[in-house]
Amino acid sequence: ALARVADARRGKEKAKDPAAERDVRKAQAALGNTVKAFAEVYIEQYAKVKKRSWKLDHRILNRDVLPFIGSFKLTDLSRANVAAVLRRVSQRSAHVQAWQTLKIIRKMLNFAVSEGAREVNPRAGIELAPSYEAGQRALGDDELEGLFRALPELRLLLPLRELLLFQ
């Protein structure tokens, strides 16, 4: 009798909850199976809610990411796929755009992990070579002339306006 009770307990420990498994499958289906479907969920549920720049995310995803990896299953997306997208953007000499694309992919895949659509973020470990440095810029003659014409009309504090005019 004790052996049967022990066997029953072991069986309960191994048994899975079918309702919980069904809920997990429903949640994953609602998040979308492909990168394109999940990108739509990311825009609607995360970017529009938490980011004022969600339109930029949407544009970059539609231009640089989804045409190349949109048809991939989200669970099959690899680091090599993400790196290939970033290489394509960098090859256009759009290094700042590649950096923006990396940020958006990273955020989207972190959201996928937090929502349970993926176990890990394949973007982890991908770094872009530092290819952008802010430079210094001087105003041209036309720009300076326009600035000096506009200064009297601007409602700046008098000392600040005089400082700008007499520099």
PDB file of N, CA and C in Angstrom, residues 30-91:
ATOM      1  N   ALA A  30      -0.595  34.381 -29.430  1.00  0.00           N
ATOM      2  CA  ALA A  30      -0.997  35.796 -29.444  1.00  0.00           C
ATOM      3  C   ALA A  30       0.189  36.700 -29.723  1.00  0.00           C
ATOM      4  N   LEU A  31       1.398  36.276 -29.347  1.00  0.00           N
ATOM      5  CA  LEU A  31       2.590  37.085 -29.577  1.00  0.00           C
ATOM      6  C   LEU A  31       3.107  36.953 -31.004  1.00  0.00           C
ATOM      7  N   GLY A  32       2.641  35.960 -31.713  1.00  0.00           N
ATOM      8  CA  GLY A  32       3.067  35.789 -33.098  1.00  0.00           C
ATOM      9  C   GLY A  32       4.217  34.806 -33.207  1.00  0.00           C
ATOM     10  N   ASN A  33       4.206  34.045 -34.291  1.00  0.00           N
ATOM     11  CA  ASN A  33       5.240  33.029 -34.509  1.00  0.00           C
ATOM     12  C   ASN A  33       6.427  33.566 -35.279  1.00  0.00           C
ATOM     13  N   THR A  34       6.197  34.549 -36.124  1.00  0.00           N
ATOM     14  CA  THR A  34       7.279  35.066 -36.956  1.00  0.00           C
ATOM     15  C   THR A  34       7.802  36.380 -36.386  1.00  0.00           C
ATOM     16  N   VAL A  35       8.962  36.776 -36.869  1.00  0.00           N
ATOM     17  CA  VAL A  35       9.543  38.048 -36.442  1.00  0.00           C
ATOM     18  C   VAL A  35       8.612  39.188 -36.846  1.00  0.00           C
ATOM     19  N   LYS A  36       8.017  39.108 -38.037  1.00  0.00           N
ATOM     20  CA  LYS A  36       7.120  40.162 -38.494  1.00  0.00           C
ATOM     21  C   LYS A  36       5.896  40.278 -37.588  1.00  0.00           C
ATOM     22  N   ALA A  37       5.295  39.155 -37.240  1.00  0.00           N
ATOM     23  CA  ALA A  37       4.115  39.179 -36.366  1.00  0.00           C
ATOM     24  C   ALA A  37       4.478  39.714 -34.984  1.00  0.00           C
ATOM     25  N   PHE A  38       5.639  39.309 -34.482  1.00  0.00           N
ATOM     26  CA  PHE A  38       6.027  39.802 -33.160  1.00  0.00           C
ATOM     27  C   PHE A  38       6.398  41.284 -33.207  1.00  0.00           C
ATOM     28  N   ALA A  39       6.949  41.741 -34.314  1.00  0.00           N
ATOM     29  CA  ALA A  39       7.278  43.165 -34.443  1.00  0.00           C
ATOM     30  C   ALA A  39       6.015  44.012 -34.327  1.00  0.00           C
ATOM     31  N   GLU A  40       4.907  43.529 -34.893  1.00  0.00           N
ATOM     32  CA  GLU A  40       3.636  44.247 -34.766  1.00  0.00           C
ATOM     33  C   GLU A  40       3.179  44.282 -33.304  1.00  0.00           C
ATOM     34  N   VAL A  41       3.347  43.167 -32.606  1.00  0.00           N
ATOM     35  CA  VAL A  41       2.986  43.118 -31.180  1.00  0.00           C
ATOM     36  C   VAL A  41       3.885  44.067 -30.392  1.00  0.00           C
ATOM     37  N   TYR A  42       5.176  44.064 -30.707  1.00  0.00           N
ATOM     38  CA  TYR A  42       6.128  44.957 -30.028  1.00  0.00           C
ATOM     39  C   TYR A  42       5.726  46.420 -30.216  1.00  0.00           C
ATOM     40  N   ILE A  43       5.394  46.799 -31.442  1.00  0.00           N
ATOM     41  CA  ILE A  43       5.008  48.193 -31.707  1.00  0.00           C
ATOM     42  C   ILE A  43       3.741  48.546 -30.934  1.00  0.00           C
ATOM     43  N   GLU A  44       2.742  47.689 -30.977  1.00  0.00           N
ATOM     44  CA  GLU A  44       1.457  47.997 -30.339  1.00  0.00           C
ATOM     45  C   GLU A  44       1.520  47.949 -28.814  1.00  0.00           C
ATOM     46  N   GLN A  45       2.152  46.918 -28.271  1.00  0.00           N
ATOM     47  CA  GLN A  45       2.102  46.711 -26.820  1.00  0.00           C
ATOM     48  C   GLN A  45       3.252  47.359 -26.061  1.00  0.00           C
ATOM     49  N   TYR A  46       4.360  47.608 -26.726  1.00  0.00           N
ATOM     50  CA  TYR A  46       5.501  48.179 -26.012  1.00  0.00           C
ATOM     51  C   TYR A  46       5.849  49.572 -26.521  1.00  0.00           C
ATOM     52  N   ALA A  47       6.189  49.671 -27.798  1.00  0.00           N
ATOM     53  CA  ALA A  47       6.728  50.934 -28.319  1.00  0.00           C
ATOM     54  C   ALA A  47       5.711  52.075 -28.241  1.00  0.00           C
ATOM     55  N   LYS A  48       4.468  51.840 -28.667  1.00  0.00           N
ATOM     56  CA  LYS A  48       3.472  52.907 -28.624  1.00  0.00           C
ATOM     57  C   LYS A  48       3.146  53.324 -27.202  1.00  0.00           C
ATOM     58  N   VAL A  49       3.274  52.394 -26.274  1.00  0.00           N
ATOM     59  CA  VAL A  49       2.939  52.670 -24.881  1.00  0.00           C
ATOM     60  C   VAL A  49       4.085  53.369 -24.152  1.00  0.00           C
ATOM     61  N   LYS A  50       5.326  52.962 -24.425  1.00  0.00           N
ATOM     62  CA  LYS A  50       6.454  53.419 -23.620  1.00  0.00           C
ATOM     63  C   LYS A  50       7.438  54.343 -24.329  1.00  0.00           C
ATOM     64  N   LYS A  51       7.309  54.506 -25.641  1.00  0.00           N
ATOM     65  CA  LYS A  51       8.306  55.290 -26.362  1.00  0.00           C
ATOM     66  C   LYS A  51       7.639  56.369 -27.200  1.00  0.00           C
ATOM     67  N   ARG A  52       8.103  57.588 -27.047  1.00  0.00           N
ATOM     68  CA  ARG A  52       7.599  58.651 -27.910  1.00  0.00           C
ATOM     69  C   ARG A  52       8.124  58.486 -29.328  1.00  0.00           C
ATOM     70  N   SER A  53       9.216  57.761 -29.470  1.00  0.00           N
ATOM     71  CA  SER A  53       9.833  57.573 -30.789  1.00  0.00           C
ATOM     72  C   SER A  53       9.376  56.272 -31.452  1.00  0.00           C
ATOM     73  N   TRP A  54       8.172  55.808 -31.147  1.00  0.00           N
ATOM     74  CA  TRP A  54       7.708  54.532 -31.687  1.00  0.00           C
ATOM     75  C   TRP A  54       7.613  54.559 -33.209  1.00  0.00           C
ATOM     76  N   LYS A  55       7.368  55.724 -33.798  1.00  0.00           N
ATOM     77  CA  LYS A  55       7.289  55.804 -35.266  1.00  0.00           C
ATOM     78  C   LYS A  55       8.641  55.515 -35.897  1.00  0.00           C
ATOM     79  N   LEU A  56       9.712  55.947 -35.244  1.00  0.00           N
ATOM     80  CA  LEU A  56      11.064  55.633 -35.719  1.00  0.00           C
ATOM     81  C   LEU A  56      11.309  54.130 -35.649  1.00  0.00           C
ATOM     82  N   ASP A  57      10.904  53.505 -34.547  1.00  0.00           N
ATOM     83  CA  ASP A  57      11.041  52.050 -34.427  1.00  0.00           C
ATOM     84  C   ASP A  57      10.297  51.355 -35.564  1.00  0.00           C
ATOM     85  N   HIS A  58       9.076  51.798 -35.797  1.00  0.00           N
ATOM     86  CA  HIS A  58       8.239  51.190 -36.832  1.00  0.00           C
ATOM     87  C   HIS A  58       8.896  51.336 -38.206  1.00  0.00           C
ATOM     88  N   ARG A  59       9.404  52.530 -38.490  1.00  0.00           N
ATOM     89  CA  ARG A  59      10.039  52.784 -39.792  1.00  0.00           C
ATOM     90  C   ARG A  59      11.293  51.937 -39.977  1.00  0.00           C
ATOM     91  N   ILE A  60      12.134  51.886 -38.952  1.00  0.00           N
ATOM     92  CA  ILE A  60      13.379  51.121 -39.063  1.00  0.00           C
ATOM     93  C   ILE A  60      13.091  49.634 -39.193  1.00  0.00           C
ATOM     94  N   LEU A  61      12.144  49.137 -38.412  1.00  0.00           N
ATOM     95  CA  LEU A  61      11.796  47.718 -38.531  1.00  0.00           C
ATOM     96  C   LEU A  61      11.289  47.407 -39.940  1.00  0.00           C
ATOM     97  N   ASN A  62      10.419  48.244 -40.466  1.00  0.00           N
ATOM     98  CA  ASN A  62       9.856  47.985 -41.799  1.00  0.00           C
ATOM     99  C   ASN A  62      10.871  48.158 -42.914  1.00  0.00           C
ATOM    100  N   ARG A  63      11.851  49.034 -42.727  1.00  0.00           N
ATOM    101  CA  ARG A  63      12.817  49.286 -43.793  1.00  0.00           C
ATOM    102  C   ARG A  63      14.020  48.353 -43.738  1.00  0.00           C
ATOM    103  N   ASP A  64      14.564  48.148 -42.545  1.00  0.00           N
ATOM    104  CA  ASP A  64      15.854  47.469 -42.448  1.00  0.00           C
ATOM    105  C   ASP A  64      15.803  46.056 -41.863  1.00  0.00           C
ATOM    106  N   VAL A  65      14.751  45.716 -41.157  1.00  0.00           N
ATOM    107  CA  VAL A  65      14.745  44.430 -40.457  1.00  0.00           C
ATOM    108  C   VAL A  65      13.773  43.436 -41.097  1.00  0.00           C
ATOM    109  N   LEU A  66      12.511  43.801 -41.172  1.00  0.00           N
ATOM    110  CA  LEU A  66      11.485  42.851 -41.607  1.00  0.00           C
ATOM    111  C   LEU A  66      11.634  42.348 -43.039  1.00  0.00           C
ATOM    112  N   PRO A  67      12.126  43.154 -43.993  1.00  0.00           N
ATOM    113  CA  PRO A  67      12.295  42.593 -45.338  1.00  0.00           C
ATOM    114  C   PRO A  67      13.297  41.433 -45.378  1.00  0.00           C
ATOM    115  N   PHE A  68      14.189  41.356 -44.422  1.00  0.00           N
ATOM    116  CA  PHE A  68      15.235  40.342 -44.449  1.00  0.00           C
ATOM    117  C   PHE A  68      14.974  39.186 -43.486  1.00  0.00           C
ATOM    118  N   ILE A  69      14.445  39.465 -42.304  1.00  0.00           N
ATOM    119  CA  ILE A  69      14.228  38.378 -41.342  1.00  0.00           C
ATOM    120  C   ILE A  69      12.788  38.306 -40.851  1.00  0.00           C
ATOM    121  N   GLY A  70      11.888  39.032 -41.485  1.00  0.00           N
ATOM    122  CA  GLY A  70      10.492  39.050 -41.054  1.00  0.00           C
ATOM    123  C   GLY A  70       9.806  37.702 -41.153  1.00  0.00           C
ATOM    124  N   SER A  71      10.202  36.877 -42.114  1.00  0.00           N
ATOM    125  CA  SER A  71       9.555  35.580 -42.297  1.00  0.00           C
ATOM    126  C   SER A  71      10.140  34.489 -41.400  1.00  0.00           C
ATOM    127  N   PHE A  72      11.232  34.776 -40.703  1.00  0.00           N
ATOM    128  CA  PHE A  72      11.833  33.790 -39.810  1.00  0.00           C
ATOM    129  C   PHE A  72      10.926  33.559 -38.604  1.00  0.00           C
ATOM    130  N   LYS A  73      10.916  32.332 -38.108  1.00  0.00           N
ATOM    131  CA  LYS A  73      10.224  32.083 -36.846  1.00  0.00           C
ATOM    132  C   LYS A  73      10.995  32.799 -35.741  1.00  0.00           C
ATOM    133  N   LEU A  74      10.271  33.396 -34.840  1.00  0.00           N
ATOM    134  CA  LEU A  74      10.908  34.136 -33.757  1.00  0.00           C
ATOM    135  C   LEU A  74      11.819  33.228 -32.938  1.00  0.00           C
ATOM    136  N   THR A  75      11.391  32.005 -32.726  1.00  0.00           N
ATOM    137  CA  THR A  75      12.195  31.071 -31.923  1.00  0.00           C
ATOM    138  C   THR A  75      13.426  30.580 -32.669  1.00  0.00           C
ATOM    139  N   ASP A  76      13.433  30.678 -34.007  1.00  0.00           N
ATOM    140  CA  ASP A  76      14.583  30.223 -34.799  1.00  0.00           C
ATOM    141  C   ASP A  76      15.570  31.339 -35.118  1.00  0.00           C
ATOM    142  N   LEU A  77      15.260  32.553 -34.720  1.00  0.00           N
ATOM    143  CA  LEU A  77      16.131  33.687 -35.011  1.00  0.00           C
ATOM    144  C   LEU A  77      17.467  33.507 -34.292  1.00  0.00           C
ATOM    145  N   SER A  78      18.554  33.665 -35.026  1.00  0.00           N
ATOM    146  CA  SER A  78      19.882  33.453 -34.446  1.00  0.00           C
ATOM    147  C   SER A  78      20.678  34.750 -34.417  1.00  0.00           C
ATOM    148  N   ARG A  79      21.780  34.707 -33.704  1.00  0.00           N
ATOM    149  CA  ARG A  79      22.694  35.842 -33.642  1.00  0.00           C
ATOM    150  C   ARG A  79      23.229  36.170 -35.031  1.00  0.00           C
ATOM    151  N   ALA A  80      23.481  35.146 -35.831  1.00  0.00           N
ATOM    152  CA  ALA A  80      23.997  35.357 -37.181  1.00  0.00           C
ATOM    153  C   ALA A  80      22.980  36.106 -38.048  1.00  0.00           C
ATOM    154  N   ASN A  81      21.694  35.816 -37.874  1.00  0.00           N
ATOM    155  CA  ASN A  81      20.658  36.529 -38.632  1.00  0.00           C
ATOM    156  C   ASN A  81      20.645  38.007 -38.271  1.00  0.00           C
ATOM    157  N   VAL A  82      20.717  38.302 -36.998  1.00  0.00           N
ATOM    158  CA  VAL A  82      20.715  39.689 -36.535  1.00  0.00           C
ATOM    159  C   VAL A  82      21.970  40.405 -37.035  1.00  0.00           C
ATOM    160  N   ALA A  83      23.117  39.736 -36.937  1.00  0.00           N
ATOM    161  CA  ALA A  83      24.372  40.335 -37.391  1.00  0.00           C
ATOM    162  C   ALA A  83      24.328  40.608 -38.902  1.00  0.00           C
ATOM    163  N   ALA A  84      23.678  39.727 -39.661  1.00  0.00           N
ATOM    164  CA  ALA A  84      23.575  39.928 -41.113  1.00  0.00           C
ATOM    165  C   ALA A  84      22.744  41.172 -41.429  1.00  0.00           C
ATOM    166  N   VAL A  85      21.671  41.394 -40.688  1.00  0.00           N
ATOM    167  CA  VAL A  85      20.853  42.593 -40.890  1.00  0.00           C
ATOM    168  C   VAL A  85      21.694  43.838 -40.616  1.00  0.00           C
ATOM    169  N   LEU A  86      22.436  43.815 -39.528  1.00  0.00           N
ATOM    170  CA  LEU A  86      23.257  44.976 -39.165  1.00  0.00           C
ATOM    171  C   LEU A  86      24.364  45.221 -40.185  1.00  0.00           C
ATOM    172  N   ARG A  87      24.941  44.151 -40.735  1.00  0.00           N
ATOM    173  CA  ARG A  87      25.959  44.304 -41.776  1.00  0.00           C
ATOM    174  C   ARG A  87      25.375  44.962 -43.023  1.00  0.00           C
ATOM    175  N   ARG A  88      24.158  44.562 -43.396  1.00  0.00           N
ATOM    176  CA  ARG A  88      23.507  45.154 -44.567  1.00  0.00           C
ATOM    177  C   ARG A  88      23.342  46.663 -44.393  1.00  0.00           C
ATOM    178  N   VAL A  89      22.934  47.068 -43.193  1.00  0.00           N
ATOM    179  CA  VAL A  89      22.746  48.503 -42.944  1.00  0.00           C
ATOM    180  C   VAL A  89      24.092  49.209 -42.966  1.00  0.00           C
ATOM    181  N   SER A  90      25.104  48.628 -42.340  1.00  0.00           N
ATOM    182  CA  SER A  90      26.436  49.241 -42.302  1.00  0.00           C
ATOM    183  C   SER A  90      27.051  49.353 -43.684  1.00  0.00           C
ATOM    184  N   GLN A  91      26.763  48.408 -44.573  1.00  0.00           N
ATOM    185  CA  GLN A  91      27.330  48.431 -45.917  1.00  0.00           C
ATOM    186  C   GLN A  91      26.816  49.611 -46.736  1.00  0.00           C
TER     187      GLN A  91
END
